[in-house]
């Protein structure tokens, strides 16, 4: 009896493989098509994600910087101790550098995300609700930053807002201030001007993503309800506030999720501008300066887990709101 129960799962697996190889019913043929379609993605995920992630996790627990060997949780202990040391009021004798990096990533990512989505809503509304001249050209210009790497976006920031930048010189002429005091790039890391320059660099990359996601939401808006509201005397702002906005709310939540993830992952812009120490910049420092593969891997593992959990919970929240 025990032998038959233990072999049952293997028997079902064998039957499943036989049905995939030689389907006898329409359901079996449908399952084979699904497996065939998913096979390229699963192969890509295995070699492009699962294997590198497993290697990264193993490196984070290695006792050597130059070989994967032994087992230790020292990197995670140092990381979480640093995070706790960065908490205001905490009396922990540890360097809070990693906690500060994570805090910088979260608050700066949240700030740029909110600003990008607000601007994205305005642009998407204008594109979808009004007959703008040269609309095709406008869409092309708005989408242009999506195809550019972050390093190019940073270079464009230097061209406009550097110490010899176009807008910096114009502002210097009108205000009489020195270009060194007005430039948003090339300033010491962590200063208000440097962070402001990085803020615009992030917006340059994130606004197009938010805009095009929101345009999809505008395509689902019930225009009859908007026209009815206007016919009843509602102003354009009231129509947007009480009719349009509730309908695009799922798109706004989706745009917040997408752009926040983008903000956390931006690297090239941060690498060039060096205005704020965020998590991607810290990865580079750990590897290129200290060759600390354990800590870089531990930091990357925590970053990956946070991103997955954040995305999962956000999508669950979005689904619940839509269903409600």
mmCIF file of C-alpha atoms in Angstrom:
data_model
loop_
_atom_site.group_PDB
_atom_site.id
_atom_site.type_symbol
_atom_site.label_atom_id
_atom_site.label_comp_id
_atom_site.label_asym_id
_atom_site.label_seq_id
_atom_site.Cartn_x
_atom_site.Cartn_y
_atom_site.Cartn_z
ATOM 1 C CA UNK A 1 0.000 0.000 0.000
ATOM 2 C CA UNK A 2 2.782 2.353 1.009
ATOM 3 C CA UNK A 3 4.611 1.602 -2.233
ATOM 4 C CA UNK A 4 1.558 2.398 -4.390
ATOM 5 C CA UNK A 5 0.944 5.758 -2.577
ATOM 6 C CA UNK A 6 4.572 6.748 -2.930
ATOM 7 C CA UNK A 7 4.663 5.951 -6.632
ATOM 8 C CA UNK A 8 1.392 7.778 -7.408
ATOM 9 C CA UNK A 9 2.981 11.234 -7.865
ATOM 10 C CA UNK A 10 5.625 9.777 -10.172
ATOM 11 C CA UNK A 11 2.894 8.028 -12.096
ATOM 12 C CA UNK A 12 1.005 11.277 -12.575
ATOM 13 C CA UNK A 13 4.186 13.012 -13.736
ATOM 14 C CA UNK A 14 4.804 10.192 -16.192
ATOM 15 C CA UNK A 15 1.236 10.389 -17.475
ATOM 16 C CA UNK A 16 1.607 14.146 -17.843
ATOM 17 C CA UNK A 17 4.781 13.760 -19.897
ATOM 18 C CA UNK A 18 3.130 11.154 -22.099
ATOM 19 C CA UNK A 19 0.132 13.442 -22.668
ATOM 20 C CA UNK A 20 2.493 16.285 -23.652
ATOM 21 C CA UNK A 21 4.442 14.138 -26.091
ATOM 22 C CA UNK A 22 1.450 12.318 -27.562
ATOM 23 C CA UNK A 23 -1.723 14.298 -26.693
ATOM 24 C CA UNK A 24 -4.916 12.295 -26.973
ATOM 25 C CA UNK A 25 -7.481 14.988 -26.141
ATOM 26 C CA UNK A 26 -8.006 18.647 -27.011
ATOM 27 C CA UNK A 27 -7.114 19.560 -23.430
ATOM 28 C CA UNK A 28 -3.784 17.743 -23.757
ATOM 29 C CA UNK A 29 -3.084 19.549 -27.036
ATOM 30 C CA UNK A 30 -3.893 22.887 -25.386
ATOM 31 C CA UNK A 31 -1.508 22.121 -22.525
ATOM 32 C CA UNK A 32 1.234 21.194 -25.004
ATOM 33 C CA UNK A 33 0.786 24.529 -26.815
ATOM 34 C CA UNK A 34 1.051 26.387 -23.491
ATOM 35 C CA UNK A 35 4.228 24.513 -22.553
ATOM 36 C CA UNK A 36 5.721 25.163 -25.992
ATOM 37 C CA UNK A 37 4.961 28.879 -25.751
ATOM 38 C CA UNK A 38 6.339 29.139 -22.208
ATOM 39 C CA UNK A 39 9.506 27.155 -22.930
ATOM 40 C CA UNK A 40 11.554 30.091 -24.373
ATOM 41 C CA UNK A 41 10.640 32.290 -21.413
ATOM 42 C CA UNK A 42 11.482 29.553 -18.905
ATOM 43 C CA UNK A 43 14.831 28.944 -20.630
ATOM 44 C CA UNK A 44 15.593 32.669 -20.629
ATOM 45 C CA UNK A 45 14.534 32.986 -16.992
ATOM 46 C CA UNK A 46 16.696 30.013 -16.004
ATOM 47 C CA UNK A 47 19.876 31.310 -17.646
ATOM 48 C CA UNK A 48 19.214 35.027 -17.264
ATOM 49 C CA UNK A 49 17.679 35.161 -13.803
ATOM 50 C CA UNK A 50 17.533 31.994 -11.746
ATOM 51 C CA UNK A 51 21.158 30.889 -12.221
ATOM 52 C CA UNK A 52 22.654 34.406 -11.692
ATOM 53 C CA UNK A 53 20.443 34.970 -8.651
ATOM 54 C CA UNK A 54 21.464 31.652 -7.123
ATOM 55 C CA UNK A 55 25.125 32.490 -7.778
ATOM 56 C CA UNK A 56 24.683 35.952 -6.275
ATOM 57 C CA UNK A 57 23.035 34.483 -3.172
ATOM 58 C CA UNK A 58 25.865 31.991 -2.810
ATOM 59 C CA UNK A 59 28.514 34.692 -3.193
ATOM 60 C CA UNK A 60 26.862 36.744 -0.447
ATOM 61 C CA UNK A 61 27.506 33.892 1.992
ATOM 62 C CA UNK A 62 31.021 33.027 0.845
ATOM 63 C CA UNK A 63 33.931 33.383 3.266
ATOM 64 C CA UNK A 64 36.266 34.484 0.457
ATOM 65 C CA UNK A 65 36.203 37.527 -1.789
ATOM 66 C CA UNK A 66 37.918 35.702 -4.610
ATOM 67 C CA UNK A 67 36.233 32.288 -4.598
ATOM 68 C CA UNK A 68 32.884 30.833 -3.647
ATOM 69 C CA UNK A 69 33.726 28.783 -0.611
ATOM 70 C CA UNK A 70 32.622 28.277 2.989
ATOM 71 C CA UNK A 71 29.509 29.764 4.535
ATOM 72 C CA UNK A 72 29.006 32.909 6.582
ATOM 73 C CA UNK A 73 26.244 35.421 7.197
ATOM 74 C CA UNK A 74 28.700 38.178 8.130
ATOM 75 C CA UNK A 75 27.718 40.361 5.175
ATOM 76 C CA UNK A 76 24.026 40.220 6.093
ATOM 77 C CA UNK A 77 24.844 40.855 9.768
ATOM 78 C CA UNK A 78 26.867 43.921 8.825
ATOM 79 C CA UNK A 79 24.160 45.102 6.424
ATOM 80 C CA UNK A 80 21.234 44.830 8.832
ATOM 81 C CA UNK A 81 23.280 46.264 11.711
ATOM 82 C CA UNK A 82 24.056 49.255 9.508
ATOM 83 C CA UNK A 83 20.373 49.637 8.649
ATOM 84 C CA UNK A 84 19.424 49.615 12.339
ATOM 85 C CA UNK A 85 22.216 52.080 13.151
ATOM 86 C CA UNK A 86 20.722 54.529 10.655
ATOM 87 C CA UNK A 87 17.381 54.576 12.481
ATOM 88 C CA UNK A 88 17.039 57.885 14.380
ATOM 89 C CA UNK A 89 17.526 57.351 18.096
ATOM 90 C CA UNK A 90 19.139 53.926 17.691
ATOM 91 C CA UNK A 91 22.170 53.371 19.908
ATOM 92 C CA UNK A 92 24.015 50.812 17.820
ATOM 93 C CA UNK A 93 27.755 51.054 17.398
ATOM 94 C CA UNK A 94 27.975 50.463 13.644
ATOM 95 C CA UNK A 95 28.602 52.417 10.469
ATOM 96 C CA UNK A 96 25.145 53.490 9.199
ATOM 97 C CA UNK A 97 26.353 53.839 5.597
ATOM 98 C CA UNK A 98 24.165 51.057 4.169
ATOM 99 C CA UNK A 99 21.113 52.250 6.074
ATOM 100 C CA UNK A 100 21.654 55.756 4.718
ATOM 101 C CA UNK A 101 22.048 54.411 1.178
ATOM 102 C CA UNK A 102 18.778 52.489 1.436
ATOM 103 C CA UNK A 103 17.014 55.495 2.958
ATOM 104 C CA UNK A 104 18.340 57.735 0.169
ATOM 105 C CA UNK A 105 17.103 55.252 -2.439
ATOM 106 C CA UNK A 106 13.625 55.060 -0.913
ATOM 107 C CA UNK A 107 12.912 58.733 -0.328
ATOM 108 C CA UNK A 108 14.513 59.917 -3.556
ATOM 109 C CA UNK A 109 12.768 57.176 -5.555
ATOM 110 C CA UNK A 110 9.416 58.049 -3.967
ATOM 111 C CA UNK A 111 9.844 61.794 -4.599
ATOM 112 C CA UNK A 112 10.815 61.354 -8.247
ATOM 113 C CA UNK A 113 8.051 58.796 -8.746
ATOM 114 C CA UNK A 114 5.312 61.096 -7.473
ATOM 115 C CA UNK A 115 6.612 64.012 -9.544
ATOM 116 C CA UNK A 116 6.913 61.842 -12.676
ATOM 117 C CA UNK A 117 3.385 60.461 -12.373
ATOM 118 C CA UNK A 118 1.886 63.907 -11.741
ATOM 119 C CA UNK A 119 3.589 65.258 -14.857
ATOM 120 C CA UNK A 120 2.690 62.076 -16.726
ATOM 121 C CA UNK A 121 -0.999 62.526 -15.904
ATOM 122 C CA UNK A 122 -0.895 66.084 -17.222
ATOM 123 C CA UNK A 123 0.849 65.068 -20.456
ATOM 124 C CA UNK A 124 -1.374 62.035 -21.046
ATOM 125 C CA UNK A 125 -4.473 64.166 -20.406
ATOM 126 C CA UNK A 126 -3.327 66.758 -22.904
ATOM 127 C CA UNK A 127 -2.511 64.159 -25.552
ATOM 128 C CA UNK A 128 -5.778 62.259 -25.160
ATOM 129 C CA UNK A 129 -8.257 65.082 -24.589
ATOM 130 C CA UNK A 130 -7.099 67.819 -26.918
ATOM 131 C CA UNK A 131 -6.259 68.054 -30.611
ATOM 132 C CA UNK A 132 -2.685 69.247 -30.266
ATOM 133 C CA UNK A 133 -0.747 70.454 -33.307
ATOM 134 C CA UNK A 134 2.057 68.143 -34.421
ATOM 135 C CA UNK A 135 0.863 65.521 -31.966
ATOM 136 C CA UNK A 136 2.916 62.783 -33.636
ATOM 137 C CA UNK A 137 6.093 64.855 -33.238
ATOM 138 C CA UNK A 138 5.209 65.570 -29.602
ATOM 139 C CA UNK A 139 4.745 61.863 -28.878
ATOM 140 C CA UNK A 140 8.096 61.090 -30.507
ATOM 141 C CA UNK A 141 9.887 63.751 -28.456
ATOM 142 C CA UNK A 142 8.247 62.591 -25.227
ATOM 143 C CA UNK A 143 9.136 58.954 -25.865
ATOM 144 C CA UNK A 144 12.719 59.765 -26.909
ATOM 145 C CA UNK A 145 14.301 59.427 -23.420
ATOM 146 C CA UNK A 146 13.044 55.838 -23.105
ATOM 147 C CA UNK A 147 15.565 54.725 -25.724
ATOM 148 C CA UNK A 148 18.478 56.589 -24.121
ATOM 149 C CA UNK A 149 20.814 55.082 -21.529
ATOM 150 C CA UNK A 150 21.103 56.889 -18.213
ATOM 151 C CA UNK A 151 24.633 58.067 -19.020
ATOM 152 C CA UNK A 152 23.292 60.030 -21.995
ATOM 153 C CA UNK A 153 20.552 61.537 -19.819
ATOM 154 C CA UNK A 154 23.227 62.635 -17.338
ATOM 155 C CA UNK A 155 25.269 64.185 -20.142
ATOM 156 C CA UNK A 156 22.227 66.149 -21.286
ATOM 157 C CA UNK A 157 21.798 67.415 -17.732
ATOM 158 C CA UNK A 158 25.396 68.643 -17.798
ATOM 159 C CA UNK A 159 24.793 70.365 -21.144
ATOM 160 C CA UNK A 160 21.801 72.270 -19.736
ATOM 161 C CA UNK A 161 22.599 72.691 -16.039
ATOM 162 C CA UNK A 162 26.383 72.267 -15.699
ATOM 163 C CA UNK A 163 28.702 75.121 -14.758
ATOM 164 C CA UNK A 164 29.083 75.925 -18.450
ATOM 165 C CA UNK A 165 25.545 74.749 -19.277
ATOM 166 C CA UNK A 166 23.148 76.670 -21.500
ATOM 167 C CA UNK A 167 20.490 77.414 -18.881
ATOM 168 C CA UNK A 168 23.092 78.047 -16.189
ATOM 169 C CA UNK A 169 24.634 80.810 -18.301
ATOM 170 C CA UNK A 170 21.232 82.333 -19.051
ATOM 171 C CA UNK A 171 20.287 82.370 -15.356
ATOM 172 C CA UNK A 172 23.689 83.804 -14.506
ATOM 173 C CA UNK A 173 23.125 86.707 -16.898
ATOM 174 C CA UNK A 174 19.666 87.527 -15.497
ATOM 175 C CA UNK A 175 20.496 87.056 -11.800
ATOM 176 C CA UNK A 176 24.105 88.239 -11.752
ATOM 177 C CA UNK A 177 25.098 85.170 -9.750
ATOM 178 C CA UNK A 178 28.150 83.101 -10.501
ATOM 179 C CA UNK A 179 27.568 79.991 -12.684
ATOM 180 C CA UNK A 180 29.337 77.974 -9.983
ATOM 181 C CA UNK A 181 26.595 78.948 -7.549
ATOM 182 C CA UNK A 182 23.763 78.090 -9.976
ATOM 183 C CA UNK A 183 24.954 74.851 -11.601
ATOM 184 C CA UNK A 184 22.937 71.752 -10.765
ATOM 185 C CA UNK A 185 25.698 69.352 -11.776
ATOM 186 C CA UNK A 186 29.293 69.149 -10.616
ATOM 187 C CA UNK A 187 28.341 70.132 -7.080
ATOM 188 C CA UNK A 188 29.486 68.189 -3.974
ATOM 189 C CA UNK A 189 27.472 65.038 -3.362
ATOM 190 C CA UNK A 190 24.517 65.475 -1.043
ATOM 191 C CA UNK A 191 24.112 69.235 -1.510
ATOM 192 C CA UNK A 192 20.747 70.687 -2.462
ATOM 193 C CA UNK A 193 21.895 71.803 -5.919
ATOM 194 C CA UNK A 194 23.436 68.402 -6.696
ATOM 195 C CA UNK A 195 20.303 66.527 -5.594
ATOM 196 C CA UNK A 196 18.129 68.909 -7.616
ATOM 197 C CA UNK A 197 20.183 68.168 -10.737
ATOM 198 C CA UNK A 198 19.872 64.435 -10.143
ATOM 199 C CA UNK A 199 16.132 64.909 -9.564
ATOM 200 C CA UNK A 200 15.714 66.382 -13.050
ATOM 201 C CA UNK A 201 17.867 63.617 -14.509
ATOM 202 C CA UNK A 202 15.553 61.008 -12.994
ATOM 203 C CA UNK A 203 12.459 62.821 -14.249
ATOM 204 C CA UNK A 204 13.891 62.832 -17.744
ATOM 205 C CA UNK A 205 13.969 59.036 -17.742
ATOM 206 C CA UNK A 206 10.803 58.324 -15.766
ATOM 207 C CA UNK A 207 8.194 60.753 -17.112
ATOM 208 C CA UNK A 208 7.914 59.030 -20.536
ATOM 209 C CA UNK A 209 7.325 55.648 -18.885
ATOM 210 C CA UNK A 210 4.587 57.036 -16.655
ATOM 211 C CA UNK A 211 3.032 58.960 -19.542
ATOM 212 C CA UNK A 212 2.671 56.024 -21.913
ATOM 213 C CA UNK A 213 1.299 53.748 -19.217
ATOM 214 C CA UNK A 214 -1.300 56.389 -18.369
ATOM 215 C CA UNK A 215 -2.237 56.854 -22.025
ATOM 216 C CA UNK A 216 -3.425 53.255 -21.974
ATOM 217 C CA UNK A 217 -5.678 54.053 -19.020
ATOM 218 C CA UNK A 218 -7.110 57.081 -20.797
ATOM 219 C CA UNK A 219 -8.147 54.829 -23.678
ATOM 220 C CA UNK A 220 -10.548 53.077 -21.271
ATOM 221 C CA UNK A 221 -12.160 56.267 -19.938
ATOM 222 C CA UNK A 222 -15.926 56.567 -20.478
ATOM 223 C CA UNK A 223 -16.131 59.775 -22.513
ATOM 224 C CA UNK A 224 -19.954 59.774 -22.340
ATOM 225 C CA UNK A 225 -19.749 60.310 -18.569
ATOM 226 C CA UNK A 226 -17.335 63.214 -19.089
ATOM 227 C CA UNK A 227 -19.611 64.835 -21.663
ATOM 228 C CA UNK A 228 -22.593 64.382 -19.346
ATOM 229 C CA UNK A 229 -20.716 66.076 -16.514
ATOM 230 C CA UNK A 230 -19.779 69.003 -18.751
ATOM 231 C CA UNK A 231 -23.408 69.254 -19.966
ATOM 232 C CA UNK A 232 -24.542 69.520 -16.326
ATOM 233 C CA UNK A 233 -22.280 72.514 -15.794
ATOM 234 C CA UNK A 234 -19.114 70.926 -14.382
ATOM 235 C CA UNK A 235 -15.906 72.819 -15.053
ATOM 236 C CA UNK A 236 -12.987 71.035 -16.783
ATOM 237 C CA UNK A 237 -11.261 70.655 -13.411
ATOM 238 C CA UNK A 238 -14.420 69.257 -11.755
ATOM 239 C CA UNK A 239 -14.894 66.844 -14.647
ATOM 240 C CA UNK A 240 -11.344 65.633 -14.274
ATOM 241 C CA UNK A 241 -11.521 65.450 -10.463
ATOM 242 C CA UNK A 242 -14.827 63.593 -10.139
ATOM 243 C CA UNK A 243 -15.212 61.702 -13.447
ATOM 244 C CA UNK A 244 -11.863 61.126 -15.163
ATOM 245 C CA UNK A 245 -9.549 60.683 -12.189
ATOM 246 C CA UNK A 246 -11.460 57.774 -10.585
ATOM 247 C CA UNK A 247 -11.422 55.942 -13.918
ATOM 248 C CA UNK A 248 -7.665 56.280 -14.438
ATOM 249 C CA UNK A 249 -6.852 55.448 -10.821
ATOM 250 C CA UNK A 250 -5.695 51.852 -11.599
ATOM 251 C CA UNK A 251 -3.392 53.277 -14.276
ATOM 252 C CA UNK A 252 -1.964 55.785 -11.793
ATOM 253 C CA UNK A 253 -1.251 53.004 -9.295
ATOM 254 C CA UNK A 254 0.403 50.970 -12.058
ATOM 255 C CA UNK A 255 2.467 53.983 -13.113
ATOM 256 C CA UNK A 256 3.561 54.541 -9.498
ATOM 257 C CA UNK A 257 4.727 50.920 -9.260
ATOM 258 C CA UNK A 258 6.569 50.986 -12.589
ATOM 259 C CA UNK A 259 8.278 54.331 -12.110
ATOM 260 C CA UNK A 260 9.274 53.572 -8.518
ATOM 261 C CA UNK A 261 10.941 50.371 -9.658
ATOM 262 C CA UNK A 262 12.643 52.332 -12.427
ATOM 263 C CA UNK A 263 13.866 54.907 -9.917
ATOM 264 C CA UNK A 264 15.422 52.230 -7.733
ATOM 265 C CA UNK A 265 17.208 50.655 -10.718
ATOM 266 C CA UNK A 266 18.629 53.782 -12.413
ATOM 267 C CA UNK A 267 22.417 53.577 -12.504
ATOM 268 C CA UNK A 268 24.011 55.472 -15.390
ATOM 269 C CA UNK A 269 22.624 58.872 -14.356
ATOM 270 C CA UNK A 270 23.744 58.392 -10.765
ATOM 271 C CA UNK A 271 27.168 57.152 -11.832
ATOM 272 C CA UNK A 272 27.877 60.274 -13.909
ATOM 273 C CA UNK A 273 26.292 62.929 -11.701
ATOM 274 C CA UNK A 274 27.419 61.424 -8.348
ATOM 275 C CA UNK A 275 24.958 63.649 -6.517
ATOM 276 C CA UNK A 276 23.550 61.173 -3.993
ATOM 277 C CA UNK A 277 24.610 57.768 -2.742
ATOM 278 C CA UNK A 278 21.798 55.403 -3.681
ATOM 279 C CA UNK A 279 21.790 51.644 -3.807
ATOM 280 C CA UNK A 280 22.869 51.168 -7.440
ATOM 281 C CA UNK A 281 25.756 53.579 -6.949
ATOM 282 C CA UNK A 282 26.763 51.649 -3.828
ATOM 283 C CA UNK A 283 26.872 48.405 -5.843
ATOM 284 C CA UNK A 284 29.455 50.017 -8.084
ATOM 285 C CA UNK A 285 31.478 51.307 -5.151
ATOM 286 C CA UNK A 286 31.516 47.946 -3.403
ATOM 287 C CA UNK A 287 32.857 46.177 -6.491
ATOM 288 C CA UNK A 288 35.060 48.776 -8.187
ATOM 289 C CA UNK A 289 36.579 50.370 -5.085
ATOM 290 C CA UNK A 290 36.675 47.721 -2.396
ATOM 291 C CA UNK A 291 36.055 44.577 -4.483
ATOM 292 C CA UNK A 292 33.708 43.506 -1.696
ATOM 293 C CA UNK A 293 31.716 40.880 -3.551
ATOM 294 C CA UNK A 294 30.050 39.488 -0.417
ATOM 295 C CA UNK A 295 28.584 42.819 0.629
ATOM 296 C CA UNK A 296 27.637 43.782 -2.943
ATOM 297 C CA UNK A 297 25.863 40.432 -3.340
ATOM 298 C CA UNK A 298 24.116 40.739 0.035
ATOM 299 C CA UNK A 299 22.977 44.256 -0.838
ATOM 300 C CA UNK A 300 21.772 43.057 -4.250
ATOM 301 C CA UNK A 301 19.910 40.128 -2.688
ATOM 302 C CA UNK A 302 18.072 42.381 -0.250
ATOM 303 C CA UNK A 303 17.320 44.786 -3.114
ATOM 304 C CA UNK A 304 15.931 41.937 -5.226
ATOM 305 C CA UNK A 305 13.750 40.584 -2.407
ATOM 306 C CA UNK A 306 12.414 44.061 -1.648
ATOM 307 C CA UNK A 307 11.582 44.694 -5.317
ATOM 308 C CA UNK A 308 9.768 41.368 -5.692
ATOM 309 C CA UNK A 309 7.777 41.807 -2.467
ATOM 310 C CA UNK A 310 6.960 45.431 -3.304
ATOM 311 C CA UNK A 311 5.748 44.490 -6.785
ATOM 312 C CA UNK A 312 3.717 41.540 -5.509
ATOM 313 C CA UNK A 313 2.000 43.528 -2.753
ATOM 314 C CA UNK A 314 1.391 46.500 -5.043
ATOM 315 C CA UNK A 315 -0.218 44.323 -7.709
ATOM 316 C CA UNK A 316 -2.367 42.633 -5.080
ATOM 317 C CA UNK A 317 -3.457 46.058 -3.826
ATOM 318 C CA UNK A 318 -4.167 47.222 -7.362
ATOM 319 C CA UNK A 319 -6.225 44.106 -8.127
ATOM 320 C CA UNK A 320 -8.185 44.526 -4.904
ATOM 321 C CA UNK A 321 -8.958 48.161 -5.726
ATOM 322 C CA UNK A 322 -10.056 47.299 -9.234
ATOM 323 C CA UNK A 323 -12.216 44.416 -8.017
ATOM 324 C CA UNK A 324 -13.704 46.617 -5.294
#
